[in-house]
Amino acid sequence: MKKARSILTCLFSLLALVAFGVTSQAAEKIKVVTTFYPMYEFSKAVVGAEGHVSLLIKAGNEPHDYEPSAKEMAKISQADVFVYNSNQLEKWAQKMDQVDHTKTKIVEAAQGIKLAKGAKNSEDAGELDPHVWLDPILAKQEVATIEKALAEKYPAKAATFKANQKWYDQKLNQLNHEYQQLRGAKQRAIITQHAAFGYLAKQYGLKQVAIAGLSPDQEPSPSRLASLKKYVKRQRIKLIYFEENANSKVAQTLATETGVRTAVLDPIEGIPQKKITQGATYLSIMEQNLTNLKKTIH
């Protein structure tokens, strides 16, 4: 009898330990740190309920000139996965020697995408353009790269990540389908505040004419502005696109001096917290960009 009780006690103890282990594993959420908003949304879509995704670059800030503080580098070091766009945009991400790569998986979402060079007539001709997330087809590639990296690190959760990726792919496919409307445009030129929309323009048969270069902080030369004024009048451009999150003074001045209207074309480099609170997402902003593009395409 005592022996039977002893065996039962051992069995109950073993079951309790197994149950505790399962509960502990279930409670352990994957910690993912991402750089700026599109990387956050893409990662969150794939991770789903399996982890916690956080944003490194605060809402309203853009990633071009960002440099992480020691505190933010510590946050990356404590993460299970770190996702950034590209070595061209977040150049500092190539120098993270203090991060233990065996603990923290580093994911360059744009890996495998051939980056295009900046426009010949821009201030940074020859530099590589990092704005791949603004093309829904290339955005799908970034999501797939994130999914693959997560599945490699957590093979037991691979099926969940794949299902989540397919769900988000459907949304990007729908977005791409809606953008196909631009292919029939008679007026293909779009005047943008900075050269962020090259991939999108190429994908849908448009021509990006940028006031500034690949970075929104770059100032166009006087000769560039004079050339743009002539171009706007010659091509009978009716709309100039500016960005809410960057200094739009030059774009607004060009519009005033040429007598044309303005509209927002958001590069989704940094969404203000107010917009995030109101429910703005990568997908909703891309939808709004399409609505605004239709105003000039005729």
CSV table of C-alpha atoms in Angstrom, one decimal:
chain,number,residue,atom,x,y,z
A,1,MET,CA,0.0,0.0,0.0
A,2,LYS,CA,2.8,2.3,1.0
A,3,LYS,CA,4.6,1.5,-2.3
A,4,ALA,CA,1.4,2.2,-4.3
A,5,ARG,CA,1.1,5.6,-2.5
A,6,SER,CA,4.7,6.4,-3.2
A,7,ILE,CA,4.3,5.6,-6.9
A,8,LEU,CA,1.1,7.8,-7.1
A,9,THR,CA,2.9,10.6,-5.3
A,10,CYS,CA,5.8,10.4,-7.8
A,11,LEU,CA,3.3,10.4,-10.7
A,12,PHE,CA,1.5,13.4,-9.4
A,13,SER,CA,4.8,15.2,-8.8
A,14,LEU,CA,5.9,14.4,-12.4
A,15,LEU,CA,2.6,15.6,-13.8
A,16,ALA,CA,2.8,18.8,-11.8
A,17,LEU,CA,6.3,19.4,-13.1
A,18,VAL,CA,5.3,18.8,-16.7
A,19,ALA,CA,2.3,21.1,-16.3
A,20,PHE,CA,4.5,23.8,-14.7
A,21,GLY,CA,6.9,23.5,-17.6
A,22,VAL,CA,4.2,23.8,-20.2
A,23,THR,CA,2.7,26.8,-18.4
A,24,SER,CA,6.1,28.4,-18.1
A,25,GLN,CA,6.8,27.9,-21.8
A,26,ALA,CA,3.3,29.3,-22.7
A,27,ALA,CA,3.9,32.3,-20.5
A,28,GLU,CA,7.2,33.1,-22.1
A,29,LYS,CA,6.5,35.6,-24.8
A,30,ILE,CA,9.0,36.3,-27.6
A,31,LYS,CA,10.5,39.8,-27.2
A,32,VAL,CA,10.9,41.5,-30.6
A,33,VAL,CA,12.4,45.0,-31.0
A,34,THR,CA,11.9,46.8,-34.3
A,35,THR,CA,13.3,50.1,-35.6
A,36,PHE,CA,10.5,52.2,-37.2
A,37,TYR,CA,6.8,51.8,-37.8
A,38,PRO,CA,6.6,49.5,-40.9
A,39,MET,CA,9.0,47.1,-39.4
A,40,TYR,CA,6.9,47.1,-36.2
A,41,GLU,CA,3.7,46.4,-38.1
A,42,PHE,CA,5.2,43.7,-40.3
A,43,SER,CA,6.8,41.9,-37.3
A,44,LYS,CA,3.6,42.2,-35.2
A,45,ALA,CA,1.6,40.7,-38.0
A,46,VAL,CA,3.9,37.6,-38.1
A,47,VAL,CA,4.4,37.2,-34.4
A,48,GLY,CA,0.8,37.6,-33.5
A,49,ALA,CA,0.0,36.4,-30.0
A,50,GLU,CA,3.3,34.5,-29.6
A,51,GLY,CA,5.3,37.6,-28.5
A,52,HIS,CA,5.6,41.2,-27.6
A,53,VAL,CA,6.8,43.6,-30.4
A,54,SER,CA,8.1,47.1,-29.5
A,55,LEU,CA,9.2,50.1,-31.4
A,56,LEU,CA,12.7,51.5,-31.0
A,57,ILE,CA,12.3,54.9,-32.8
A,58,LYS,CA,9.7,56.8,-31.0
A,59,ALA,CA,6.4,57.8,-32.8
A,60,GLY,CA,6.7,60.9,-34.9
A,61,ASN,CA,10.5,60.5,-35.5
A,62,GLU,CA,12.0,59.3,-38.8
A,63,PRO,CA,14.8,56.8,-39.1
A,64,HIS,CA,17.2,58.4,-41.6
A,65,ASP,CA,19.5,60.2,-39.0
A,66,TYR,CA,18.6,58.2,-36.0
A,67,GLU,CA,21.3,56.8,-33.7
A,68,PRO,CA,20.4,54.6,-30.7
A,69,SER,CA,21.4,55.6,-27.2
A,70,ALA,CA,23.2,53.2,-24.8
A,71,LYS,CA,19.8,52.5,-23.2
A,72,GLU,CA,18.3,51.6,-26.5
A,73,MET,CA,21.2,49.4,-27.4
A,74,ALA,CA,20.7,47.6,-24.1
A,75,LYS,CA,17.0,47.1,-25.1
A,76,ILE,CA,18.2,45.5,-28.4
A,77,SER,CA,20.6,43.2,-26.4
A,78,GLN,CA,17.8,42.0,-24.2
A,79,ALA,CA,15.5,41.1,-27.1
A,80,ASP,CA,15.1,37.7,-28.6
A,81,VAL,CA,14.8,39.2,-32.1
A,82,PHE,CA,15.7,42.5,-33.6
A,83,VAL,CA,14.2,43.6,-36.9
A,84,TYR,CA,15.4,46.6,-39.0
A,85,ASN,CA,14.8,47.6,-42.6
A,86,SER,CA,18.3,47.7,-44.2
A,87,ASN,CA,21.9,48.4,-43.8
A,88,GLN,CA,21.4,51.4,-46.1
A,89,LEU,CA,18.8,53.1,-43.9
A,90,GLU,CA,19.8,52.0,-40.3
A,91,LYS,CA,23.6,52.1,-41.0
A,92,TRP,CA,24.3,51.8,-37.3
A,93,ALA,CA,22.8,48.3,-37.3
A,94,GLN,CA,25.9,46.9,-39.0
A,95,LYS,CA,28.1,47.8,-36.0
A,96,MET,CA,26.3,46.1,-33.1
A,97,ASP,CA,29.3,44.2,-31.8
A,98,GLN,CA,28.0,44.5,-28.2
A,99,VAL,CA,24.9,42.5,-29.1
A,100,ASP,CA,25.2,38.7,-28.5
A,101,HIS,CA,24.0,37.3,-31.9
A,102,THR,CA,23.6,33.9,-30.5
A,103,LYS,CA,20.9,35.2,-28.1
A,104,THR,CA,19.4,38.0,-30.2
A,105,LYS,CA,18.5,37.1,-33.8
A,106,ILE,CA,19.3,40.0,-36.1
A,107,VAL,CA,16.9,40.4,-39.0
A,108,GLU,CA,17.5,42.7,-42.0
A,109,ALA,CA,14.0,42.7,-43.5
A,110,ALA,CA,15.2,44.0,-46.9
A,111,GLN,CA,17.8,41.3,-47.3
A,112,GLY,CA,17.6,39.8,-50.7
A,113,ILE,CA,15.9,42.9,-52.3
A,114,LYS,CA,18.1,44.6,-54.8
A,115,LEU,CA,18.2,48.3,-53.9
A,116,ALA,CA,17.9,50.8,-56.6
A,117,LYS,CA,20.2,53.9,-56.9
A,118,GLY,CA,18.8,57.4,-56.3
A,119,ALA,CA,17.5,59.3,-59.2
A,120,LYS,CA,20.2,60.9,-61.5
A,121,ASN,CA,18.7,64.4,-61.0
A,122,SER,CA,18.5,64.1,-57.2
A,123,GLU,CA,20.9,65.5,-54.6
A,124,ASP,CA,22.2,62.0,-53.7
A,125,ALA,CA,22.5,60.4,-57.2
A,126,GLY,CA,24.2,57.0,-56.9
A,127,GLU,CA,23.2,56.3,-53.3
A,128,LEU,CA,21.0,53.3,-52.7
A,129,ASP,CA,17.3,53.9,-52.0
A,130,PRO,CA,16.1,52.1,-48.8
A,131,HIS,CA,12.3,52.9,-49.2
A,132,VAL,CA,11.3,49.4,-50.3
A,133,TRP,CA,8.4,49.2,-47.8
A,134,LEU,CA,6.3,51.7,-49.9
A,135,ASP,CA,5.9,49.1,-52.6
A,136,PRO,CA,3.3,46.5,-51.4
A,137,ILE,CA,5.1,43.7,-53.4
A,138,LEU,CA,8.5,44.4,-51.8
A,139,ALA,CA,6.7,44.8,-48.4
A,140,LYS,CA,5.5,41.2,-48.9
A,141,GLN,CA,9.2,40.1,-49.3
A,142,GLU,CA,10.1,41.9,-46.1
A,143,VAL,CA,7.3,40.2,-44.2
A,144,ALA,CA,8.4,36.8,-45.7
A,145,THR,CA,12.0,37.5,-44.5
A,146,ILE,CA,10.8,38.2,-41.0
A,147,GLU,CA,8.6,35.1,-41.0
A,148,LYS,CA,11.5,32.9,-42.1
A,149,ALA,CA,13.9,34.3,-39.4
A,150,LEU,CA,11.3,33.8,-36.7
A,151,ALA,CA,10.6,30.2,-37.9
A,152,GLU,CA,14.3,29.4,-37.8
A,153,LYS,CA,14.7,30.6,-34.2
A,154,TYR,CA,11.4,29.1,-33.0
A,155,PRO,CA,10.7,26.0,-35.2
A,156,ALA,CA,7.9,24.8,-32.8
A,157,LYS,CA,6.0,28.0,-33.7
A,158,ALA,CA,6.8,27.9,-37.4
A,159,ALA,CA,3.2,26.9,-38.5
A,160,THR,CA,1.7,29.8,-36.5
A,161,PHE,CA,4.1,32.3,-38.1
A,162,LYS,CA,3.4,31.0,-41.6
A,163,ALA,CA,-0.4,31.2,-41.0
A,164,ASN,CA,0.0,34.8,-39.7
A,165,GLN,CA,2.2,35.7,-42.7
A,166,LYS,CA,-0.4,34.4,-45.2
A,167,TRP,CA,-3.1,36.4,-43.4
A,168,TYR,CA,-1.1,39.6,-43.8
A,169,ASP,CA,-0.1,38.7,-47.3
A,170,GLN,CA,-3.8,38.7,-48.3
A,171,LYS,CA,-4.0,42.3,-47.1
A,172,LEU,CA,-0.9,43.3,-49.0
A,173,ASN,CA,-2.3,41.5,-52.1
A,174,GLN,CA,-5.5,43.5,-51.8
A,175,LEU,CA,-3.5,46.7,-51.4
A,176,ASN,CA,-1.5,45.9,-54.5
A,177,HIS,CA,-4.7,45.2,-56.4
A,178,GLU,CA,-6.1,48.6,-55.5
A,179,TYR,CA,-2.9,50.3,-56.5
A,180,GLN,CA,-3.1,48.7,-60.0
A,181,GLN,CA,-5.6,51.4,-60.8
A,182,LEU,CA,-2.7,53.8,-61.2
A,183,ARG,CA,-1.4,51.9,-64.3
A,184,GLY,CA,-4.0,53.6,-66.5
A,185,ALA,CA,-2.9,57.1,-65.6
A,186,LYS,CA,-2.6,59.7,-68.3
A,187,GLN,CA,-0.5,62.0,-66.0
A,188,ARG,CA,2.2,59.8,-64.6
A,189,ALA,CA,4.5,62.4,-63.0
A,190,ILE,CA,4.2,62.9,-59.2
A,191,ILE,CA,6.1,65.7,-57.5
A,192,THR,CA,7.2,64.4,-54.1
A,193,GLN,CA,8.8,66.2,-51.1
A,194,HIS,CA,11.7,63.7,-51.0
A,195,ALA,CA,12.7,60.7,-53.1
A,196,ALA,CA,10.9,58.1,-51.1
A,197,PHE,CA,8.5,56.8,-53.7
A,198,GLY,CA,10.8,55.4,-56.4
A,199,TYR,CA,9.9,51.7,-55.8
A,200,LEU,CA,6.1,52.5,-55.7
A,201,ALA,CA,6.4,54.6,-58.9
A,202,LYS,CA,8.2,51.9,-60.7
A,203,GLN,CA,5.8,49.2,-59.6
A,204,TYR,CA,2.7,51.1,-60.9
A,205,GLY,CA,4.1,52.9,-63.9
A,206,LEU,CA,4.5,56.3,-62.4
A,207,LYS,CA,7.4,58.8,-62.6
A,208,GLN,CA,8.7,60.2,-59.3
A,209,VAL,CA,10.0,63.8,-59.5
A,210,ALA,CA,11.5,64.6,-56.1
A,211,ILE,CA,12.1,68.0,-54.7
A,212,ALA,CA,14.8,66.7,-52.2
A,213,GLY,CA,16.9,63.5,-52.2
A,214,LEU,CA,16.6,60.2,-50.3
A,215,SER,CA,16.6,62.0,-47.0
A,216,PRO,CA,13.8,64.4,-46.0
A,217,ASP,CA,16.3,66.7,-44.4
A,218,GLN,CA,18.2,67.5,-47.6
A,219,GLU,CA,17.7,70.9,-49.1
A,220,PRO,CA,17.4,71.2,-52.9
A,221,SER,CA,19.7,73.6,-54.7
A,222,PRO,CA,18.4,76.9,-56.2
A,223,SER,CA,19.0,75.5,-59.7
A,224,ARG,CA,17.0,72.4,-58.8
A,225,LEU,CA,14.0,74.5,-57.6
A,226,ALA,CA,14.2,76.7,-60.7
A,227,SER,CA,14.1,73.5,-62.9
A,228,LEU,CA,11.2,72.1,-60.9
A,229,LYS,CA,9.1,75.3,-61.4
A,230,LYS,CA,9.6,75.0,-65.2
A,231,TYR,CA,8.8,71.3,-65.1
A,232,VAL,CA,5.5,71.9,-63.1
A,233,LYS,CA,4.3,74.5,-65.6
A,234,ARG,CA,5.5,72.6,-68.7
A,235,GLN,CA,3.8,69.3,-67.6
A,236,ARG,CA,0.7,71.1,-66.2
A,237,ILE,CA,1.2,69.5,-62.9
A,238,LYS,CA,-1.9,70.2,-60.6
A,239,LEU,CA,-0.7,68.9,-57.3
A,240,ILE,CA,2.6,68.8,-55.2
A,241,TYR,CA,2.9,66.3,-52.5
A,242,PHE,CA,4.3,67.1,-49.0
A,243,GLU,CA,4.9,65.2,-45.8
A,244,GLU,CA,3.3,66.0,-42.5
A,245,ASN,CA,6.2,64.6,-40.5
A,246,ALA,CA,9.0,66.6,-42.1
A,247,ASN,CA,9.7,70.2,-42.9
A,248,SER,CA,7.4,70.9,-45.8
A,249,LYS,CA,8.3,74.5,-46.3
A,250,VAL,CA,10.0,74.0,-49.7
A,251,ALA,CA,7.2,71.9,-51.1
A,252,GLN,CA,4.6,74.5,-49.9
A,253,THR,CA,6.7,77.3,-51.4
A,254,LEU,CA,7.0,75.5,-54.8
A,255,ALA,CA,3.2,75.0,-54.8
A,256,THR,CA,2.5,78.6,-54.0
A,257,GLU,CA,5.0,79.9,-56.7
A,258,THR,CA,3.6,77.7,-59.4
A,259,GLY,CA,-0.1,78.1,-58.4
A,260,VAL,CA,-0.9,74.5,-57.7
A,261,ARG,CA,-2.6,72.6,-54.9
A,262,THR,CA,-0.9,70.4,-52.3
A,263,ALA,CA,-1.8,67.0,-50.7
A,264,VAL,CA,-0.1,64.6,-48.3
A,265,LEU,CA,2.0,61.6,-49.5
A,266,ASP,CA,3.2,59.9,-46.4
A,267,PRO,CA,6.4,57.8,-46.6
A,268,ILE,CA,5.4,56.1,-43.3
A,269,GLU,CA,8.8,56.7,-41.7
A,270,GLY,CA,7.4,57.9,-38.4
A,271,ILE,CA,3.7,58.0,-37.5
A,272,PRO,CA,2.8,60.5,-34.8
A,273,GLN,CA,1.5,59.0,-31.6
A,274,LYS,CA,-1.8,60.8,-32.0
A,275,LYS,CA,-2.4,59.0,-35.4
A,276,ILE,CA,-1.4,55.6,-33.9
A,277,THR,CA,-3.9,56.2,-31.0
A,278,GLN,CA,-6.6,56.9,-33.6
A,279,GLY,CA,-5.9,53.6,-35.2
A,280,ALA,CA,-3.6,54.6,-38.1
A,281,THR,CA,-1.6,51.6,-39.6
A,282,TYR,CA,0.8,51.0,-42.5
A,283,LEU,CA,-2.2,49.7,-44.4
A,284,SER,CA,-4.6,52.6,-43.7
A,285,ILE,CA,-1.9,55.2,-44.6
A,286,MET,CA,-1.1,53.4,-47.8
A,287,GLU,CA,-4.8,53.5,-48.6
A,288,GLN,CA,-4.9,57.2,-47.9
A,289,ASN,CA,-1.8,57.7,-50.1
A,290,LEU,CA,-3.6,56.0,-52.9
A,291,THR,CA,-6.6,58.3,-52.5
A,292,ASN,CA,-4.3,61.3,-52.7
A,293,LEU,CA,-2.4,60.0,-55.7
A,294,LYS,CA,-5.7,59.7,-57.6
A,295,LYS,CA,-6.1,63.4,-57.2
A,296,THR,CA,-3.3,64.2,-59.6
A,297,ILE,CA,-3.5,61.1,-61.8
A,298,HIS,CA,-5.9,61.7,-64.7
